[in-house]
Amino acid sequence: MRAIRVAAAALLGVAALSLTAPAAHAARSGDITSFGFGVAPSTIAPGGEVTLSVDGCHRRTTVSSGVFDTVVIPRGQSSATALVDRDARPGTVYEVTFRCGDESGRTDLTIATGHPTHHPTHHPTRGSHAGAGGTLAGFDLQEIGLGAALVAGSLGAAWHWSRRRPEDESHT
């Protein structure tokens, strides 16, 4: 009976660990690149302005999407802006493609409801790479916390089940 409980606890632990794998961040083909890229904000109203950023591309970067005109980020610069089409349909997710030399990567841009937002921004030619806001190495901190809670819970349950004595079974 004890071996069954230990096996069940081990299986529960393995299942919890497999659930914490970053499946949500599994890359689509072409998304693993030697350069970093991003769109900010990732949700914008029709007619709004987005900042297109690239890091680690030592060539000119071409950025294209069905929701704005093609933009070129010149070699030696890290960002450019694009004006989202005013007739973009709210609630639609558009793919944005960054091409640096022979490599390309994709990310999504969501069209929100509301009025366009234009924020005056200063874009230095050489800024520091600060990462993507709210993430840690591309992982969402909320997902990391949930995964850690699942692992801790399954390890606690496994420890509890493995420590139960036969006399404890009469109370269950």
PDB file of C-alpha atoms in Angstrom:
ATOM      1  CA  MET A   1       0.000   0.000   0.000  1.00  0.00           C
ATOM      2  CA  ARG A   2       2.835   2.390   0.857  1.00  0.00           C
ATOM      3  CA  ALA A   3       4.522   1.786  -2.518  1.00  0.00           C
ATOM      4  CA  ILE A   4       1.318   2.787  -4.306  1.00  0.00           C
ATOM      5  CA  ARG A   5       1.160   6.059  -2.357  1.00  0.00           C
ATOM      6  CA  VAL A   6       4.811   6.870  -3.087  1.00  0.00           C
ATOM      7  CA  ALA A   7       4.336   6.079  -6.777  1.00  0.00           C
ATOM      8  CA  ALA A   8       1.208   8.233  -6.904  1.00  0.00           C
ATOM      9  CA  ALA A   9       3.025  11.101  -5.181  1.00  0.00           C
ATOM     10  CA  ALA A  10       5.942  10.824  -7.601  1.00  0.00           C
ATOM     11  CA  LEU A  11       3.559  10.778 -10.561  1.00  0.00           C
ATOM     12  CA  LEU A  12       1.761  13.833  -9.189  1.00  0.00           C
ATOM     13  CA  GLY A  13       5.105  15.633  -8.854  1.00  0.00           C
ATOM     14  CA  VAL A  14       6.106  14.787 -12.422  1.00  0.00           C
ATOM     15  CA  ALA A  15       2.706  15.947 -13.697  1.00  0.00           C
ATOM     16  CA  ALA A  16       3.016  19.252 -11.822  1.00  0.00           C
ATOM     17  CA  LEU A  17       6.504  19.830 -13.203  1.00  0.00           C
ATOM     18  CA  SER A  18       5.339  19.130 -16.754  1.00  0.00           C
ATOM     19  CA  LEU A  19       2.513  21.633 -16.315  1.00  0.00           C
ATOM     20  CA  THR A  20       5.001  24.326 -15.385  1.00  0.00           C
ATOM     21  CA  ALA A  21       6.898  23.954 -18.668  1.00  0.00           C
ATOM     22  CA  PRO A  22       6.709  27.190 -20.623  1.00  0.00           C
ATOM     23  CA  ALA A  23       4.394  25.831 -23.304  1.00  0.00           C
ATOM     24  CA  ALA A  24       2.815  29.259 -23.658  1.00  0.00           C
ATOM     25  CA  HIS A  25       6.194  30.538 -24.757  1.00  0.00           C
ATOM     26  CA  ALA A  26       6.922  27.782 -27.233  1.00  0.00           C
ATOM     27  CA  ALA A  27       8.344  29.507 -30.253  1.00  0.00           C
ATOM     28  CA  ARG A  28       6.662  29.421 -33.610  1.00  0.00           C
ATOM     29  CA  SER A  29       8.969  28.552 -36.476  1.00  0.00           C
ATOM     30  CA  GLY A  30      11.136  31.541 -37.308  1.00  0.00           C
ATOM     31  CA  ASP A  31      10.718  33.219 -33.902  1.00  0.00           C
ATOM     32  CA  ILE A  32      14.018  32.103 -32.389  1.00  0.00           C
ATOM     33  CA  THR A  33      16.457  34.729 -33.522  1.00  0.00           C
ATOM     34  CA  SER A  34      19.912  35.973 -32.639  1.00  0.00           C
ATOM     35  CA  PHE A  35      18.412  39.451 -32.186  1.00  0.00           C
ATOM     36  CA  GLY A  36      15.737  40.807 -29.878  1.00  0.00           C
ATOM     37  CA  PHE A  37      12.647  42.671 -31.057  1.00  0.00           C
ATOM     38  CA  GLY A  38       9.394  44.085 -29.733  1.00  0.00           C
ATOM     39  CA  VAL A  39       6.373  46.328 -30.227  1.00  0.00           C
ATOM     40  CA  ALA A  40       5.285  48.810 -27.541  1.00  0.00           C
ATOM     41  CA  PRO A  41       2.561  49.048 -26.595  1.00  0.00           C
ATOM     42  CA  SER A  42       1.395  45.582 -27.608  1.00  0.00           C
ATOM     43  CA  THR A  43      -2.242  46.749 -27.580  1.00  0.00           C
ATOM     44  CA  ILE A  44      -3.102  49.994 -29.378  1.00  0.00           C
ATOM     45  CA  ALA A  45      -6.184  51.836 -30.627  1.00  0.00           C
ATOM     46  CA  PRO A  46      -6.679  52.390 -34.381  1.00  0.00           C
ATOM     47  CA  GLY A  47      -4.630  55.395 -35.502  1.00  0.00           C
ATOM     48  CA  GLY A  48      -2.216  55.088 -32.558  1.00  0.00           C
ATOM     49  CA  GLU A  49       1.573  55.124 -32.684  1.00  0.00           C
ATOM     50  CA  VAL A  50       3.704  52.109 -31.776  1.00  0.00           C
ATOM     51  CA  THR A  51       7.420  51.902 -31.118  1.00  0.00           C
ATOM     52  CA  LEU A  52       9.239  49.118 -32.925  1.00  0.00           C
ATOM     53  CA  SER A  53      12.448  48.051 -31.152  1.00  0.00           C
ATOM     54  CA  VAL A  54      15.319  45.833 -32.168  1.00  0.00           C
ATOM     55  CA  ASP A  55      18.392  44.789 -30.199  1.00  0.00           C
ATOM     56  CA  GLY A  56      21.427  42.905 -31.439  1.00  0.00           C
ATOM     57  CA  CYS A  57      20.786  43.291 -35.179  1.00  0.00           C
ATOM     58  CA  HIS A  58      23.872  44.745 -36.810  1.00  0.00           C
ATOM     59  CA  ARG A  59      22.130  45.347 -40.138  1.00  0.00           C
ATOM     60  CA  ARG A  60      19.107  47.317 -41.152  1.00  0.00           C
ATOM     61  CA  THR A  61      15.861  45.822 -39.852  1.00  0.00           C
ATOM     62  CA  THR A  62      12.684  45.770 -41.915  1.00  0.00           C
ATOM     63  CA  VAL A  63       9.428  45.632 -39.943  1.00  0.00           C
ATOM     64  CA  SER A  64       6.161  44.801 -41.673  1.00  0.00           C
ATOM     65  CA  SER A  65       2.553  44.173 -40.722  1.00  0.00           C
ATOM     66  CA  GLY A  66      -0.886  44.308 -42.270  1.00  0.00           C
ATOM     67  CA  VAL A  67      -1.812  47.169 -39.931  1.00  0.00           C
ATOM     68  CA  PHE A  68       0.922  49.731 -40.750  1.00  0.00           C
ATOM     69  CA  ASP A  69       3.278  50.640 -43.588  1.00  0.00           C
ATOM     70  CA  THR A  70       6.626  48.835 -43.758  1.00  0.00           C
ATOM     71  CA  VAL A  71       9.216  50.513 -41.524  1.00  0.00           C
ATOM     72  CA  VAL A  72      12.994  50.321 -41.808  1.00  0.00           C
ATOM     73  CA  ILE A  73      15.141  50.645 -38.703  1.00  0.00           C
ATOM     74  CA  PRO A  74      18.533  51.743 -40.066  1.00  0.00           C
ATOM     75  CA  ARG A  75      21.732  49.958 -39.088  1.00  0.00           C
ATOM     76  CA  GLY A  76      23.047  51.397 -35.819  1.00  0.00           C
ATOM     77  CA  GLN A  77      19.621  52.448 -34.540  1.00  0.00           C
ATOM     78  CA  SER A  78      17.473  50.477 -32.128  1.00  0.00           C
ATOM     79  CA  SER A  79      13.946  51.766 -32.730  1.00  0.00           C
ATOM     80  CA  ALA A  80      11.467  53.478 -35.025  1.00  0.00           C
ATOM     81  CA  THR A  81       7.790  54.360 -34.846  1.00  0.00           C
ATOM     82  CA  ALA A  82       4.833  53.326 -36.960  1.00  0.00           C
ATOM     83  CA  LEU A  83       1.350  54.756 -37.237  1.00  0.00           C
ATOM     84  CA  VAL A  84      -1.373  52.110 -37.003  1.00  0.00           C
ATOM     85  CA  ASP A  85      -4.034  52.343 -39.730  1.00  0.00           C
ATOM     86  CA  ARG A  86      -7.122  54.271 -38.622  1.00  0.00           C
ATOM     87  CA  ASP A  87      -9.359  51.626 -40.200  1.00  0.00           C
ATOM     88  CA  ALA A  88      -7.804  48.769 -38.188  1.00  0.00           C
ATOM     89  CA  ARG A  89     -10.575  46.605 -36.755  1.00  0.00           C
ATOM     90  CA  PRO A  90     -10.772  46.682 -32.928  1.00  0.00           C
ATOM     91  CA  GLY A  91     -10.204  43.290 -31.307  1.00  0.00           C
ATOM     92  CA  THR A  92      -8.055  42.041 -34.191  1.00  0.00           C
ATOM     93  CA  VAL A  93      -4.573  40.629 -33.606  1.00  0.00           C
ATOM     94  CA  TYR A  94      -2.050  41.456 -36.323  1.00  0.00           C
ATOM     95  CA  GLU A  95       1.286  39.735 -36.827  1.00  0.00           C
ATOM     96  CA  VAL A  96       4.346  42.020 -36.910  1.00  0.00           C
ATOM     97  CA  THR A  97       7.428  40.603 -38.668  1.00  0.00           C
ATOM     98  CA  PHE A  98      10.970  41.819 -37.965  1.00  0.00           C
ATOM     99  CA  ARG A  99      13.583  40.897 -40.595  1.00  0.00           C
ATOM    100  CA  CYS A 100      17.316  41.288 -39.903  1.00  0.00           C
ATOM    101  CA  GLY A 101      19.419  39.888 -42.725  1.00  0.00           C
ATOM    102  CA  ASP A 102      18.320  36.288 -43.339  1.00  0.00           C
ATOM    103  CA  GLU A 103      16.546  35.965 -39.974  1.00  0.00           C
ATOM    104  CA  SER A 104      13.013  36.923 -39.128  1.00  0.00           C
ATOM    105  CA  GLY A 105      10.915  36.903 -36.000  1.00  0.00           C
ATOM    106  CA  ARG A 106       7.255  37.578 -35.335  1.00  0.00           C
ATOM    107  CA  THR A 107       5.184  39.043 -32.540  1.00  0.00           C
ATOM    108  CA  ASP A 108       1.557  40.141 -32.175  1.00  0.00           C
ATOM    109  CA  LEU A 109      -0.049  43.575 -32.067  1.00  0.00           C
ATOM    110  CA  THR A 110      -3.628  43.768 -30.761  1.00  0.00           C
ATOM    111  CA  ILE A 111      -6.024  46.514 -31.830  1.00  0.00           C
ATOM    112  CA  ALA A 112      -8.038  47.842 -28.895  1.00  0.00           C
ATOM    113  CA  THR A 113     -11.162  49.942 -28.778  1.00  0.00           C
ATOM    114  CA  GLY A 114     -10.915  53.640 -27.926  1.00  0.00           C
ATOM    115  CA  HIS A 115      -9.135  56.690 -29.266  1.00  0.00           C
ATOM    116  CA  PRO A 116      -5.610  56.839 -30.670  1.00  0.00           C
ATOM    117  CA  THR A 117      -2.867  57.651 -28.264  1.00  0.00           C
ATOM    118  CA  HIS A 118       0.076  59.785 -29.355  1.00  0.00           C
ATOM    119  CA  HIS A 119       2.824  60.100 -26.810  1.00  0.00           C
ATOM    120  CA  PRO A 120       5.785  62.301 -27.546  1.00  0.00           C
ATOM    121  CA  THR A 121       8.803  60.102 -27.047  1.00  0.00           C
ATOM    122  CA  HIS A 122      12.532  60.497 -27.307  1.00  0.00           C
ATOM    123  CA  HIS A 123      14.335  57.640 -29.021  1.00  0.00           C
ATOM    124  CA  PRO A 124      18.059  57.596 -28.356  1.00  0.00           C
ATOM    125  CA  THR A 125      20.144  56.013 -31.089  1.00  0.00           C
ATOM    126  CA  ARG A 126      21.834  53.700 -28.617  1.00  0.00           C
ATOM    127  CA  GLY A 127      19.728  52.806 -25.592  1.00  0.00           C
ATOM    128  CA  SER A 128      20.314  50.131 -23.009  1.00  0.00           C
ATOM    129  CA  HIS A 129      18.514  46.828 -23.399  1.00  0.00           C
ATOM    130  CA  ALA A 130      16.108  46.788 -20.481  1.00  0.00           C
ATOM    131  CA  GLY A 131      14.024  43.741 -21.408  1.00  0.00           C
ATOM    132  CA  ALA A 132      10.286  43.505 -21.859  1.00  0.00           C
ATOM    133  CA  GLY A 133       8.234  45.058 -19.065  1.00  0.00           C
ATOM    134  CA  GLY A 134       6.619  42.584 -16.692  1.00  0.00           C
ATOM    135  CA  THR A 135       8.710  39.646 -17.810  1.00  0.00           C
ATOM    136  CA  LEU A 136      11.825  37.868 -16.666  1.00  0.00           C
ATOM    137  CA  ALA A 137      13.835  36.453 -19.569  1.00  0.00           C
ATOM    138  CA  GLY A 138      10.667  36.299 -21.622  1.00  0.00           C
ATOM    139  CA  PHE A 139       8.589  34.636 -18.923  1.00  0.00           C
ATOM    140  CA  ASP A 140       5.565  36.222 -17.306  1.00  0.00           C
ATOM    141  CA  LEU A 141       6.117  36.557 -13.541  1.00  0.00           C
ATOM    142  CA  GLN A 142       2.503  35.516 -12.928  1.00  0.00           C
ATOM    143  CA  GLU A 143       3.103  32.256 -14.796  1.00  0.00           C
ATOM    144  CA  ILE A 144       6.316  31.650 -12.872  1.00  0.00           C
ATOM    145  CA  GLY A 145       4.465  32.198  -9.576  1.00  0.00           C
ATOM    146  CA  LEU A 146       1.666  29.842 -10.575  1.00  0.00           C
ATOM    147  CA  GLY A 147       4.178  27.192 -11.622  1.00  0.00           C
ATOM    148  CA  ALA A 148       6.088  27.554  -8.363  1.00  0.00           C
ATOM    149  CA  ALA A 149       2.833  27.199  -6.391  1.00  0.00           C
ATOM    150  CA  LEU A 150       1.920  24.029  -8.311  1.00  0.00           C
ATOM    151  CA  VAL A 151       5.355  22.514  -7.712  1.00  0.00           C
ATOM    152  CA  ALA A 152       5.325  23.447  -4.011  1.00  0.00           C
ATOM    153  CA  GLY A 153       1.826  22.032  -3.571  1.00  0.00           C
ATOM    154  CA  SER A 154       2.629  18.746  -5.258  1.00  0.00           C
ATOM    155  CA  LEU A 155       5.867  18.367  -3.288  1.00  0.00           C
ATOM    156  CA  GLY A 156       3.986  19.077  -0.057  1.00  0.00           C
ATOM    157  CA  ALA A 157       1.325  16.498  -0.933  1.00  0.00           C
ATOM    158  CA  ALA A 158       3.992  13.943  -1.863  1.00  0.00           C
ATOM    159  CA  TRP A 159       5.828  14.528   1.417  1.00  0.00           C
ATOM    160  CA  HIS A 160       2.583  14.245   3.407  1.00  0.00           C
ATOM    161  CA  TRP A 161       1.548  10.998   1.700  1.00  0.00           C
ATOM    162  CA  SER A 162       4.995   9.453   2.064  1.00  0.00           C
ATOM    163  CA  ARG A 163       5.094  10.273   5.800  1.00  0.00           C
ATOM    164  CA  ARG A 164       1.656   8.823   6.663  1.00  0.00           C
ATOM    165  CA  ARG A 165       1.757   5.796   8.926  1.00  0.00           C
ATOM    166  CA  PRO A 166      -0.616   2.829   8.665  1.00  0.00           C
ATOM    167  CA  GLU A 167      -2.338   3.876  11.925  1.00  0.00           C
ATOM    168  CA  ASP A 168      -3.260   7.204  10.228  1.00  0.00           C
ATOM    169  CA  GLU A 169      -5.375   5.293   7.676  1.00  0.00           C
ATOM    170  CA  SER A 170      -8.027   4.374  10.259  1.00  0.00           C
ATOM    171  CA  HIS A 171      -8.955   8.100  10.549  1.00  0.00           C
ATOM    172  CA  THR A 172      -9.576   8.609   6.796  1.00  0.00           C
TER     173      THR A 172
END
